[in-house]
Amino acid sequence: MQFDSFSDFIAMGGYGFYVWLSFGTCALILLGILLNSLRDTKSIMASVEQQIIREERIKKAKQEQTS
């Protein structure tokens, strides 16, 4: 489909409202998924770091007990 002007492109043959609303909704959903994934990754990485510190502390305490 070819458009004569930018306003024709935006209007999308009279269906512009629905077309751009669907694109906008899809973009918002994808942005939400991205932000949620980044937040979850940060949380998981912090949890793993805490687990590693905890395991090192337990290992050190066991070594001090046996010494």
JSON list of N, CA and C in Angstrom, two decimals:
[
{"chain": "A", "resi": 1, "resn": "MET", "atom": "N", "xyz": [0.86, -1.17, 0.00]},
{"chain": "A", "resi": 1, "resn": "MET", "atom": "CA", "xyz": [0.00, 0.00, 0.00]},
{"chain": "A", "resi": 1, "resn": "MET", "atom": "C", "xyz": [0.90, 1.23, 0.00]},
{"chain": "A", "resi": 2, "resn": "GLN", "atom": "N", "xyz": [0.58, 2.17, -0.85]},
{"chain": "A", "resi": 2, "resn": "GLN", "atom": "CA", "xyz": [1.38, 3.37, -0.97]},
{"chain": "A", "resi": 2, "resn": "GLN", "atom": "C", "xyz": [0.53, 4.57, -0.56]},
{"chain": "A", "resi": 3, "resn": "PHE", "atom": "N", "xyz": [1.15, 5.50, 0.15]},
{"chain": "A", "resi": 3, "resn": "PHE", "atom": "CA", "xyz": [0.42, 6.67, 0.64]},
{"chain": "A", "resi": 3, "resn": "PHE", "atom": "C", "xyz": [0.92, 7.91, -0.08]},
{"chain": "A", "resi": 4, "resn": "ASP", "atom": "N", "xyz": [0.01, 8.84, -0.35]},
{"chain": "A", "resi": 4, "resn": "ASP", "atom": "CA", "xyz": [0.37, 10.08, -1.05]},
{"chain": "A", "resi": 4, "resn": "ASP", "atom": "C", "xyz": [1.01, 11.10, -0.13]},
{"chain": "A", "resi": 5, "resn": "SER", "atom": "N", "xyz": [0.67, 11.06, 1.16]},
{"chain": "A", "resi": 5, "resn": "SER", "atom": "CA", "xyz": [1.24, 12.03, 2.10]},
{"chain": "A", "resi": 5, "resn": "SER", "atom": "C", "xyz": [1.38, 11.37, 3.48]},
{"chain": "A", "resi": 6, "resn": "PHE", "atom": "N", "xyz": [2.05, 12.07, 4.36]},
{"chain": "A", "resi": 6, "resn": "PHE", "atom": "CA", "xyz": [2.24, 11.57, 5.71]},
{"chain": "A", "resi": 6, "resn": "PHE", "atom": "C", "xyz": [0.90, 11.47, 6.45]},
{"chain": "A", "resi": 7, "resn": "SER", "atom": "N", "xyz": [0.03, 12.44, 6.23]},
{"chain": "A", "resi": 7, "resn": "SER", "atom": "CA", "xyz": [-1.28, 12.39, 6.90]},
{"chain": "A", "resi": 7, "resn": "SER", "atom": "C", "xyz": [-2.11, 11.20, 6.42]},
{"chain": "A", "resi": 8, "resn": "ASP", "atom": "N", "xyz": [-1.96, 10.81, 5.15]},
{"chain": "A", "resi": 8, "resn": "ASP", "atom": "CA", "xyz": [-2.62, 9.60, 4.66]},
{"chain": "A", "resi": 8, "resn": "ASP", "atom": "C", "xyz": [-2.05, 8.36, 5.34]},
{"chain": "A", "resi": 9, "resn": "PHE", "atom": "N", "xyz": [-0.74, 8.39, 5.54]},
{"chain": "A", "resi": 9, "resn": "PHE", "atom": "CA", "xyz": [-0.10, 7.28, 6.24]},
{"chain": "A", "resi": 9, "resn": "PHE", "atom": "C", "xyz": [-0.64, 7.16, 7.67]},
{"chain": "A", "resi": 10, "resn": "ILE", "atom": "N", "xyz": [-0.74, 8.28, 8.36]},
{"chain": "A", "resi": 10, "resn": "ILE", "atom": "CA", "xyz": [-1.26, 8.28, 9.74]},
{"chain": "A", "resi": 10, "resn": "ILE", "atom": "C", "xyz": [-2.72, 7.83, 9.76]},
{"chain": "A", "resi": 11, "resn": "ALA", "atom": "N", "xyz": [-3.51, 8.26, 8.78]},
{"chain": "A", "resi": 11, "resn": "ALA", "atom": "CA", "xyz": [-4.93, 7.92, 8.74]},
{"chain": "A", "resi": 11, "resn": "ALA", "atom": "C", "xyz": [-5.16, 6.45, 8.40]},
{"chain": "A", "resi": 12, "resn": "MET", "atom": "N", "xyz": [-4.22, 5.82, 7.69]},
{"chain": "A", "resi": 12, "resn": "MET", "atom": "CA", "xyz": [-4.30, 4.40, 7.32]},
{"chain": "A", "resi": 12, "resn": "MET", "atom": "C", "xyz": [-5.65, 4.05, 6.68]},
{"chain": "A", "resi": 13, "resn": "GLY", "atom": "N", "xyz": [-6.09, 4.88, 5.78]},
{"chain": "A", "resi": 13, "resn": "GLY", "atom": "CA", "xyz": [-7.34, 4.59, 5.07]},
{"chain": "A", "resi": 13, "resn": "GLY", "atom": "C", "xyz": [-8.56, 4.61, 5.97]},
{"chain": "A", "resi": 14, "resn": "GLY", "atom": "N", "xyz": [-8.53, 5.41, 7.01]},
{"chain": "A", "resi": 14, "resn": "GLY", "atom": "CA", "xyz": [-9.66, 5.50, 7.94]},
{"chain": "A", "resi": 14, "resn": "GLY", "atom": "C", "xyz": [-9.55, 4.58, 9.13]},
{"chain": "A", "resi": 15, "resn": "TYR", "atom": "N", "xyz": [-8.54, 3.73, 9.16]},
{"chain": "A", "resi": 15, "resn": "TYR", "atom": "CA", "xyz": [-8.37, 2.80, 10.26]},
{"chain": "A", "resi": 15, "resn": "TYR", "atom": "C", "xyz": [-7.18, 3.16, 11.15]},
{"chain": "A", "resi": 16, "resn": "GLY", "atom": "N", "xyz": [-6.68, 4.37, 10.99]},
{"chain": "A", "resi": 16, "resn": "GLY", "atom": "CA", "xyz": [-5.49, 4.80, 11.72]},
{"chain": "A", "resi": 16, "resn": "GLY", "atom": "C", "xyz": [-5.62, 4.69, 13.23]},
{"chain": "A", "resi": 17, "resn": "PHE", "atom": "N", "xyz": [-6.78, 5.06, 13.76]},
{"chain": "A", "resi": 17, "resn": "PHE", "atom": "CA", "xyz": [-6.97, 5.00, 15.21]},
{"chain": "A", "resi": 17, "resn": "PHE", "atom": "C", "xyz": [-6.74, 3.59, 15.72]},
{"chain": "A", "resi": 18, "resn": "TYR", "atom": "N", "xyz": [-7.30, 2.61, 15.07]},
{"chain": "A", "resi": 18, "resn": "TYR", "atom": "CA", "xyz": [-7.19, 1.22, 15.51]},
{"chain": "A", "resi": 18, "resn": "TYR", "atom": "C", "xyz": [-5.79, 0.67, 15.28]},
{"chain": "A", "resi": 19, "resn": "VAL", "atom": "N", "xyz": [-5.21, 1.04, 14.13]},
{"chain": "A", "resi": 19, "resn": "VAL", "atom": "CA", "xyz": [-3.86, 0.56, 13.81]},
{"chain": "A", "resi": 19, "resn": "VAL", "atom": "C", "xyz": [-2.85, 1.10, 14.82]},
{"chain": "A", "resi": 20, "resn": "TRP", "atom": "N", "xyz": [-2.87, 2.42, 15.05]},
{"chain": "A", "resi": 20, "resn": "TRP", "atom": "CA", "xyz": [-1.88, 3.01, 15.95]},
{"chain": "A", "resi": 20, "resn": "TRP", "atom": "C", "xyz": [-2.17, 2.66, 17.41]},
{"chain": "A", "resi": 21, "resn": "LEU", "atom": "N", "xyz": [-3.44, 2.47, 17.75]},
{"chain": "A", "resi": 21, "resn": "LEU", "atom": "CA", "xyz": [-3.77, 2.02, 19.10]},
{"chain": "A", "resi": 21, "resn": "LEU", "atom": "C", "xyz": [-3.21, 0.62, 19.35]},
{"chain": "A", "resi": 22, "resn": "SER", "atom": "N", "xyz": [-3.32, -0.25, 18.36]},
{"chain": "A", "resi": 22, "resn": "SER", "atom": "CA", "xyz": [-2.79, -1.61, 18.52]},
{"chain": "A", "resi": 22, "resn": "SER", "atom": "C", "xyz": [-1.27, -1.60, 18.58]},
{"chain": "A", "resi": 23, "resn": "PHE", "atom": "N", "xyz": [-0.62, -0.77, 17.75]},
{"chain": "A", "resi": 23, "resn": "PHE", "atom": "CA", "xyz": [0.84, -0.66, 17.82]},
{"chain": "A", "resi": 23, "resn": "PHE", "atom": "C", "xyz": [1.27, -0.10, 19.17]},
{"chain": "A", "resi": 24, "resn": "GLY", "atom": "N", "xyz": [0.59, 0.90, 19.65]},
{"chain": "A", "resi": 24, "resn": "GLY", "atom": "CA", "xyz": [0.93, 1.50, 20.95]},
{"chain": "A", "resi": 24, "resn": "GLY", "atom": "C", "xyz": [0.74, 0.53, 22.09]},
{"chain": "A", "resi": 25, "resn": "THR", "atom": "N", "xyz": [-0.36, -0.20, 22.07]},
{"chain": "A", "resi": 25, "resn": "THR", "atom": "CA", "xyz": [-0.62, -1.20, 23.11]},
{"chain": "A", "resi": 25, "resn": "THR", "atom": "C", "xyz": [0.46, -2.28, 23.10]},
{"chain": "A", "resi": 26, "resn": "CYS", "atom": "N", "xyz": [0.79, -2.74, 21.92]},
{"chain": "A", "resi": 26, "resn": "CYS", "atom": "CA", "xyz": [1.83, -3.77, 21.79]},
{"chain": "A", "resi": 26, "resn": "CYS", "atom": "C", "xyz": [3.17, -3.25, 22.31]},
{"chain": "A", "resi": 27, "resn": "ALA", "atom": "N", "xyz": [3.51, -2.00, 21.96]},
{"chain": "A", "resi": 27, "resn": "ALA", "atom": "CA", "xyz": [4.77, -1.41, 22.42]},
{"chain": "A", "resi": 27, "resn": "ALA", "atom": "C", "xyz": [4.79, -1.29, 23.94]},
{"chain": "A", "resi": 28, "resn": "LEU", "atom": "N", "xyz": [3.68, -0.89, 24.54]},
{"chain": "A", "resi": 28, "resn": "LEU", "atom": "CA", "xyz": [3.62, -0.77, 26.00]},
{"chain": "A", "resi": 28, "resn": "LEU", "atom": "C", "xyz": [3.76, -2.13, 26.68]},
{"chain": "A", "resi": 29, "resn": "ILE", "atom": "N", "xyz": [3.12, -3.14, 26.12]},
{"chain": "A", "resi": 29, "resn": "ILE", "atom": "CA", "xyz": [3.23, -4.48, 26.68]},
{"chain": "A", "resi": 29, "resn": "ILE", "atom": "C", "xyz": [4.67, -4.99, 26.60]},
{"chain": "A", "resi": 30, "resn": "LEU", "atom": "N", "xyz": [5.30, -4.80, 25.44]},
{"chain": "A", "resi": 30, "resn": "LEU", "atom": "CA", "xyz": [6.69, -5.24, 25.29]},
{"chain": "A", "resi": 30, "resn": "LEU", "atom": "C", "xyz": [7.62, -4.48, 26.23]},
{"chain": "A", "resi": 31, "resn": "LEU", "atom": "N", "xyz": [7.40, -3.19, 26.41]},
{"chain": "A", "resi": 31, "resn": "LEU", "atom": "CA", "xyz": [8.20, -2.40, 27.34]},
{"chain": "A", "resi": 31, "resn": "LEU", "atom": "C", "xyz": [8.00, -2.89, 28.77]},
{"chain": "A", "resi": 32, "resn": "GLY", "atom": "N", "xyz": [6.76, -3.21, 29.11]},
{"chain": "A", "resi": 32, "resn": "GLY", "atom": "CA", "xyz": [6.49, -3.75, 30.45]},
{"chain": "A", "resi": 32, "resn": "GLY", "atom": "C", "xyz": [7.18, -5.08, 30.68]},
{"chain": "A", "resi": 33, "resn": "ILE", "atom": "N", "xyz": [7.18, -5.94, 29.68]},
{"chain": "A", "resi": 33, "resn": "ILE", "atom": "CA", "xyz": [7.87, -7.23, 29.79]},
{"chain": "A", "resi": 33, "resn": "ILE", "atom": "C", "xyz": [9.37, -7.02, 29.96]},
{"chain": "A", "resi": 34, "resn": "LEU", "atom": "N", "xyz": [9.93, -6.09, 29.19]},
{"chain": "A", "resi": 34, "resn": "LEU", "atom": "CA", "xyz": [11.36, -5.79, 29.29]},
{"chain": "A", "resi": 34, "resn": "LEU", "atom": "C", "xyz": [11.72, -5.28, 30.68]},
{"chain": "A", "resi": 35, "resn": "LEU", "atom": "N", "xyz": [10.96, -4.32, 31.18]},
{"chain": "A", "resi": 35, "resn": "LEU", "atom": "CA", "xyz": [11.25, -3.75, 32.50]},
{"chain": "A", "resi": 35, "resn": "LEU", "atom": "C", "xyz": [11.09, -4.79, 33.61]},
{"chain": "A", "resi": 36, "resn": "ASN", "atom": "N", "xyz": [10.07, -5.63, 33.49]},
{"chain": "A", "resi": 36, "resn": "ASN", "atom": "CA", "xyz": [9.85, -6.68, 34.48]},
{"chain": "A", "resi": 36, "resn": "ASN", "atom": "C", "xyz": [11.01, -7.69, 34.46]},
{"chain": "A", "resi": 37, "resn": "SER", "atom": "N", "xyz": [11.47, -8.03, 33.27]},
{"chain": "A", "resi": 37, "resn": "SER", "atom": "CA", "xyz": [12.59, -8.97, 33.14]},
{"chain": "A", "resi": 37, "resn": "SER", "atom": "C", "xyz": [13.86, -8.39, 33.74]},
{"chain": "A", "resi": 38, "resn": "LEU", "atom": "N", "xyz": [14.12, -7.12, 33.48]},
{"chain": "A", "resi": 38, "resn": "LEU", "atom": "CA", "xyz": [15.31, -6.48, 34.04]},
{"chain": "A", "resi": 38, "resn": "LEU", "atom": "C", "xyz": [15.24, -6.43, 35.57]},
{"chain": "A", "resi": 39, "resn": "ARG", "atom": "N", "xyz": [14.06, -6.14, 36.10]},
{"chain": "A", "resi": 39, "resn": "ARG", "atom": "CA", "xyz": [13.89, -6.08, 37.55]},
{"chain": "A", "resi": 39, "resn": "ARG", "atom": "C", "xyz": [14.07, -7.47, 38.17]},
{"chain": "A", "resi": 40, "resn": "ASP", "atom": "N", "xyz": [13.50, -8.49, 37.54]},
{"chain": "A", "resi": 40, "resn": "ASP", "atom": "CA", "xyz": [13.64, -9.85, 38.04]},
{"chain": "A", "resi": 40, "resn": "ASP", "atom": "C", "xyz": [15.09, -10.31, 37.98]},
{"chain": "A", "resi": 41, "resn": "THR", "atom": "N", "xyz": [15.79, -9.97, 36.90]},
{"chain": "A", "resi": 41, "resn": "THR", "atom": "CA", "xyz": [17.20, -10.34, 36.77]},
{"chain": "A", "resi": 41, "resn": "THR", "atom": "C", "xyz": [18.01, -9.71, 37.89]},
{"chain": "A", "resi": 42, "resn": "LYS", "atom": "N", "xyz": [17.77, -8.44, 38.16]},
{"chain": "A", "resi": 42, "resn": "LYS", "atom": "CA", "xyz": [18.48, -7.75, 39.23]},
{"chain": "A", "resi": 42, "resn": "LYS", "atom": "C", "xyz": [18.22, -8.42, 40.58]},
{"chain": "A", "resi": 43, "resn": "SER", "atom": "N", "xyz": [16.98, -8.78, 40.82]},
{"chain": "A", "resi": 43, "resn": "SER", "atom": "CA", "xyz": [16.60, -9.44, 42.07]},
{"chain": "A", "resi": 43, "resn": "SER", "atom": "C", "xyz": [17.26, -10.81, 42.20]},
{"chain": "A", "resi": 44, "resn": "ILE", "atom": "N", "xyz": [17.27, -11.57, 41.12]},
{"chain": "A", "resi": 44, "resn": "ILE", "atom": "CA", "xyz": [17.89, -12.91, 41.14]},
{"chain": "A", "resi": 44, "resn": "ILE", "atom": "C", "xyz": [19.39, -12.80, 41.37]},
{"chain": "A", "resi": 45, "resn": "MET", "atom": "N", "xyz": [20.03, -11.85, 40.71]},
{"chain": "A", "resi": 45, "resn": "MET", "atom": "CA", "xyz": [21.47, -11.68, 40.87]},
{"chain": "A", "resi": 45, "resn": "MET", "atom": "C", "xyz": [21.82, -11.29, 42.31]},
{"chain": "A", "resi": 46, "resn": "ALA", "atom": "N", "xyz": [21.01, -10.43, 42.93]},
{"chain": "A", "resi": 46, "resn": "ALA", "atom": "CA", "xyz": [21.23, -10.05, 44.31]},
{"chain": "A", "resi": 46, "resn": "ALA", "atom": "C", "xyz": [21.06, -11.26, 45.23]},
{"chain": "A", "resi": 47, "resn": "SER", "atom": "N", "xyz": [20.06, -12.09, 44.95]},
{"chain": "A", "resi": 47, "resn": "SER", "atom": "CA", "xyz": [19.82, -13.29, 45.75]},
{"chain": "A", "resi": 47, "resn": "SER", "atom": "C", "xyz": [20.99, -14.27, 45.63]},
{"chain": "A", "resi": 48, "resn": "VAL", "atom": "N", "xyz": [21.50, -14.44, 44.42]},
{"chain": "A", "resi": 48, "resn": "VAL", "atom": "CA", "xyz": [22.64, -15.33, 44.22]},
{"chain": "A", "resi": 48, "resn": "VAL", "atom": "C", "xyz": [23.86, -14.81, 44.96]},
{"chain": "A", "resi": 49, "resn": "GLU", "atom": "N", "xyz": [24.09, -13.51, 44.90]},
{"chain": "A", "resi": 49, "resn": "GLU", "atom": "CA", "xyz": [25.22, -12.91, 45.61]},
{"chain": "A", "resi": 49, "resn": "GLU", "atom": "C", "xyz": [25.11, -13.12, 47.12]},
{"chain": "A", "resi": 50, "resn": "GLN", "atom": "N", "xyz": [23.89, -12.96, 47.66]},
{"chain": "A", "resi": 50, "resn": "GLN", "atom": "CA", "xyz": [23.68, -13.20, 49.09]},
{"chain": "A", "resi": 50, "resn": "GLN", "atom": "C", "xyz": [23.93, -14.66, 49.43]},
{"chain": "A", "resi": 51, "resn": "GLN", "atom": "N", "xyz": [23.51, -15.56, 48.57]},
{"chain": "A", "resi": 51, "resn": "GLN", "atom": "CA", "xyz": [23.72, -17.00, 48.80]},
{"chain": "A", "resi": 51, "resn": "GLN", "atom": "C", "xyz": [25.21, -17.32, 48.82]},
{"chain": "A", "resi": 52, "resn": "ILE", "atom": "N", "xyz": [25.97, -16.75, 47.91]},
{"chain": "A", "resi": 52, "resn": "ILE", "atom": "CA", "xyz": [27.41, -17.00, 47.86]},
{"chain": "A", "resi": 52, "resn": "ILE", "atom": "C", "xyz": [28.08, -16.49, 49.14]},
{"chain": "A", "resi": 53, "resn": "ILE", "atom": "N", "xyz": [27.71, -15.30, 49.58]},
{"chain": "A", "resi": 53, "resn": "ILE", "atom": "CA", "xyz": [28.26, -14.74, 50.83]},
{"chain": "A", "resi": 53, "resn": "ILE", "atom": "C", "xyz": [27.91, -15.64, 52.01]},
{"chain": "A", "resi": 54, "resn": "ARG", "atom": "N", "xyz": [26.67, -16.10, 52.05]},
{"chain": "A", "resi": 54, "resn": "ARG", "atom": "CA", "xyz": [26.22, -16.98, 53.14]},
{"chain": "A", "resi": 54, "resn": "ARG", "atom": "C", "xyz": [27.02, -18.29, 53.15]},
{"chain": "A", "resi": 55, "resn": "GLU", "atom": "N", "xyz": [27.23, -18.87, 51.96]},
{"chain": "A", "resi": 55, "resn": "GLU", "atom": "CA", "xyz": [27.97, -20.12, 51.89]},
{"chain": "A", "resi": 55, "resn": "GLU", "atom": "C", "xyz": [29.43, -19.93, 52.30]},
{"chain": "A", "resi": 56, "resn": "GLU", "atom": "N", "xyz": [30.02, -18.82, 51.93]},
{"chain": "A", "resi": 56, "resn": "GLU", "atom": "CA", "xyz": [31.40, -18.53, 52.34]},
{"chain": "A", "resi": 56, "resn": "GLU", "atom": "C", "xyz": [31.49, -18.36, 53.85]},
{"chain": "A", "resi": 57, "resn": "ARG", "atom": "N", "xyz": [30.50, -17.70, 54.43]},
{"chain": "A", "resi": 57, "resn": "ARG", "atom": "CA", "xyz": [30.47, -17.51, 55.88]},
{"chain": "A", "resi": 57, "resn": "ARG", "atom": "C", "xyz": [30.34, -18.85, 56.61]},
{"chain": "A", "resi": 58, "resn": "ILE", "atom": "N", "xyz": [29.50, -19.74, 56.09]},
{"chain": "A", "resi": 58, "resn": "ILE", "atom": "CA", "xyz": [29.31, -21.07, 56.70]},
{"chain": "A", "resi": 58, "resn": "ILE", "atom": "C", "xyz": [30.60, -21.88, 56.57]},
{"chain": "A", "resi": 59, "resn": "LYS", "atom": "N", "xyz": [31.22, -21.82, 55.40]},
{"chain": "A", "resi": 59, "resn": "LYS", "atom": "CA", "xyz": [32.47, -22.55, 55.17]},
{"chain": "A", "resi": 59, "resn": "LYS", "atom": "C", "xyz": [33.56, -22.06, 56.13]},
{"chain": "A", "resi": 60, "resn": "LYS", "atom": "N", "xyz": [33.65, -20.75, 56.31]},
{"chain": "A", "resi": 60, "resn": "LYS", "atom": "CA", "xyz": [34.65, -20.17, 57.22]},
{"chain": "A", "resi": 60, "resn": "LYS", "atom": "C", "xyz": [34.38, -20.59, 58.66]},
{"chain": "A", "resi": 61, "resn": "ALA", "atom": "N", "xyz": [33.11, -20.62, 59.06]},
{"chain": "A", "resi": 61, "resn": "ALA", "atom": "CA", "xyz": [32.77, -21.02, 60.43]},
{"chain": "A", "resi": 61, "resn": "ALA", "atom": "C", "xyz": [33.12, -22.49, 60.66]},
{"chain": "A", "resi": 62, "resn": "LYS", "atom": "N", "xyz": [32.88, -23.33, 59.67]},
{"chain": "A", "resi": 62, "resn": "LYS", "atom": "CA", "xyz": [33.23, -24.75, 59.81]},
{"chain": "A", "resi": 62, "resn": "LYS", "atom": "C", "xyz": [34.73, -24.94, 59.92]},
{"chain": "A", "resi": 63, "resn": "GLN", "atom": "N", "xyz": [35.50, -24.16, 59.16]},
{"chain": "A", "resi": 63, "resn": "GLN", "atom": "CA", "xyz": [36.95, -24.27, 59.22]},
{"chain": "A", "resi": 63, "resn": "GLN", "atom": "C", "xyz": [37.46, -23.81, 60.59]},
{"chain": "A", "resi": 64, "resn": "GLU", "atom": "N", "xyz": [36.84, -22.78, 61.15]},
{"chain": "A", "resi": 64, "resn": "GLU", "atom": "CA", "xyz": [37.27, -22.30, 62.47]},
{"chain": "A", "resi": 64, "resn": "GLU", "atom": "C", "xyz": [36.90, -23.30, 63.57]},
{"chain": "A", "resi": 65, "resn": "GLN", "atom": "N", "xyz": [35.81, -24.05, 63.37]},
{"chain": "A", "resi": 65, "resn": "GLN", "atom": "CA", "xyz": [35.40, -25.06, 64.35]},
{"chain": "A", "resi": 65, "resn": "GLN", "atom": "C", "xyz": [36.38, -26.22, 64.37]},
{"chain": "A", "resi": 66, "resn": "THR", "atom": "N", "xyz": [36.83, -26.62, 63.21]},
{"chain": "A", "resi": 66, "resn": "THR", "atom": "CA", "xyz": [37.74, -27.77, 63.14]},
{"chain": "A", "resi": 66, "resn": "THR", "atom": "C", "xyz": [39.16, -27.41, 63.53]},
{"chain": "A", "resi": 67, "resn": "SER", "atom": "N", "xyz": [39.50, -26.14, 63.52]},
{"chain": "A", "resi": 67, "resn": "SER", "atom": "CA", "xyz": [40.87, -25.73, 63.87]},
{"chain": "A", "resi": 67, "resn": "SER", "atom": "C", "xyz": [41.08, -25.65, 65.36]}
]
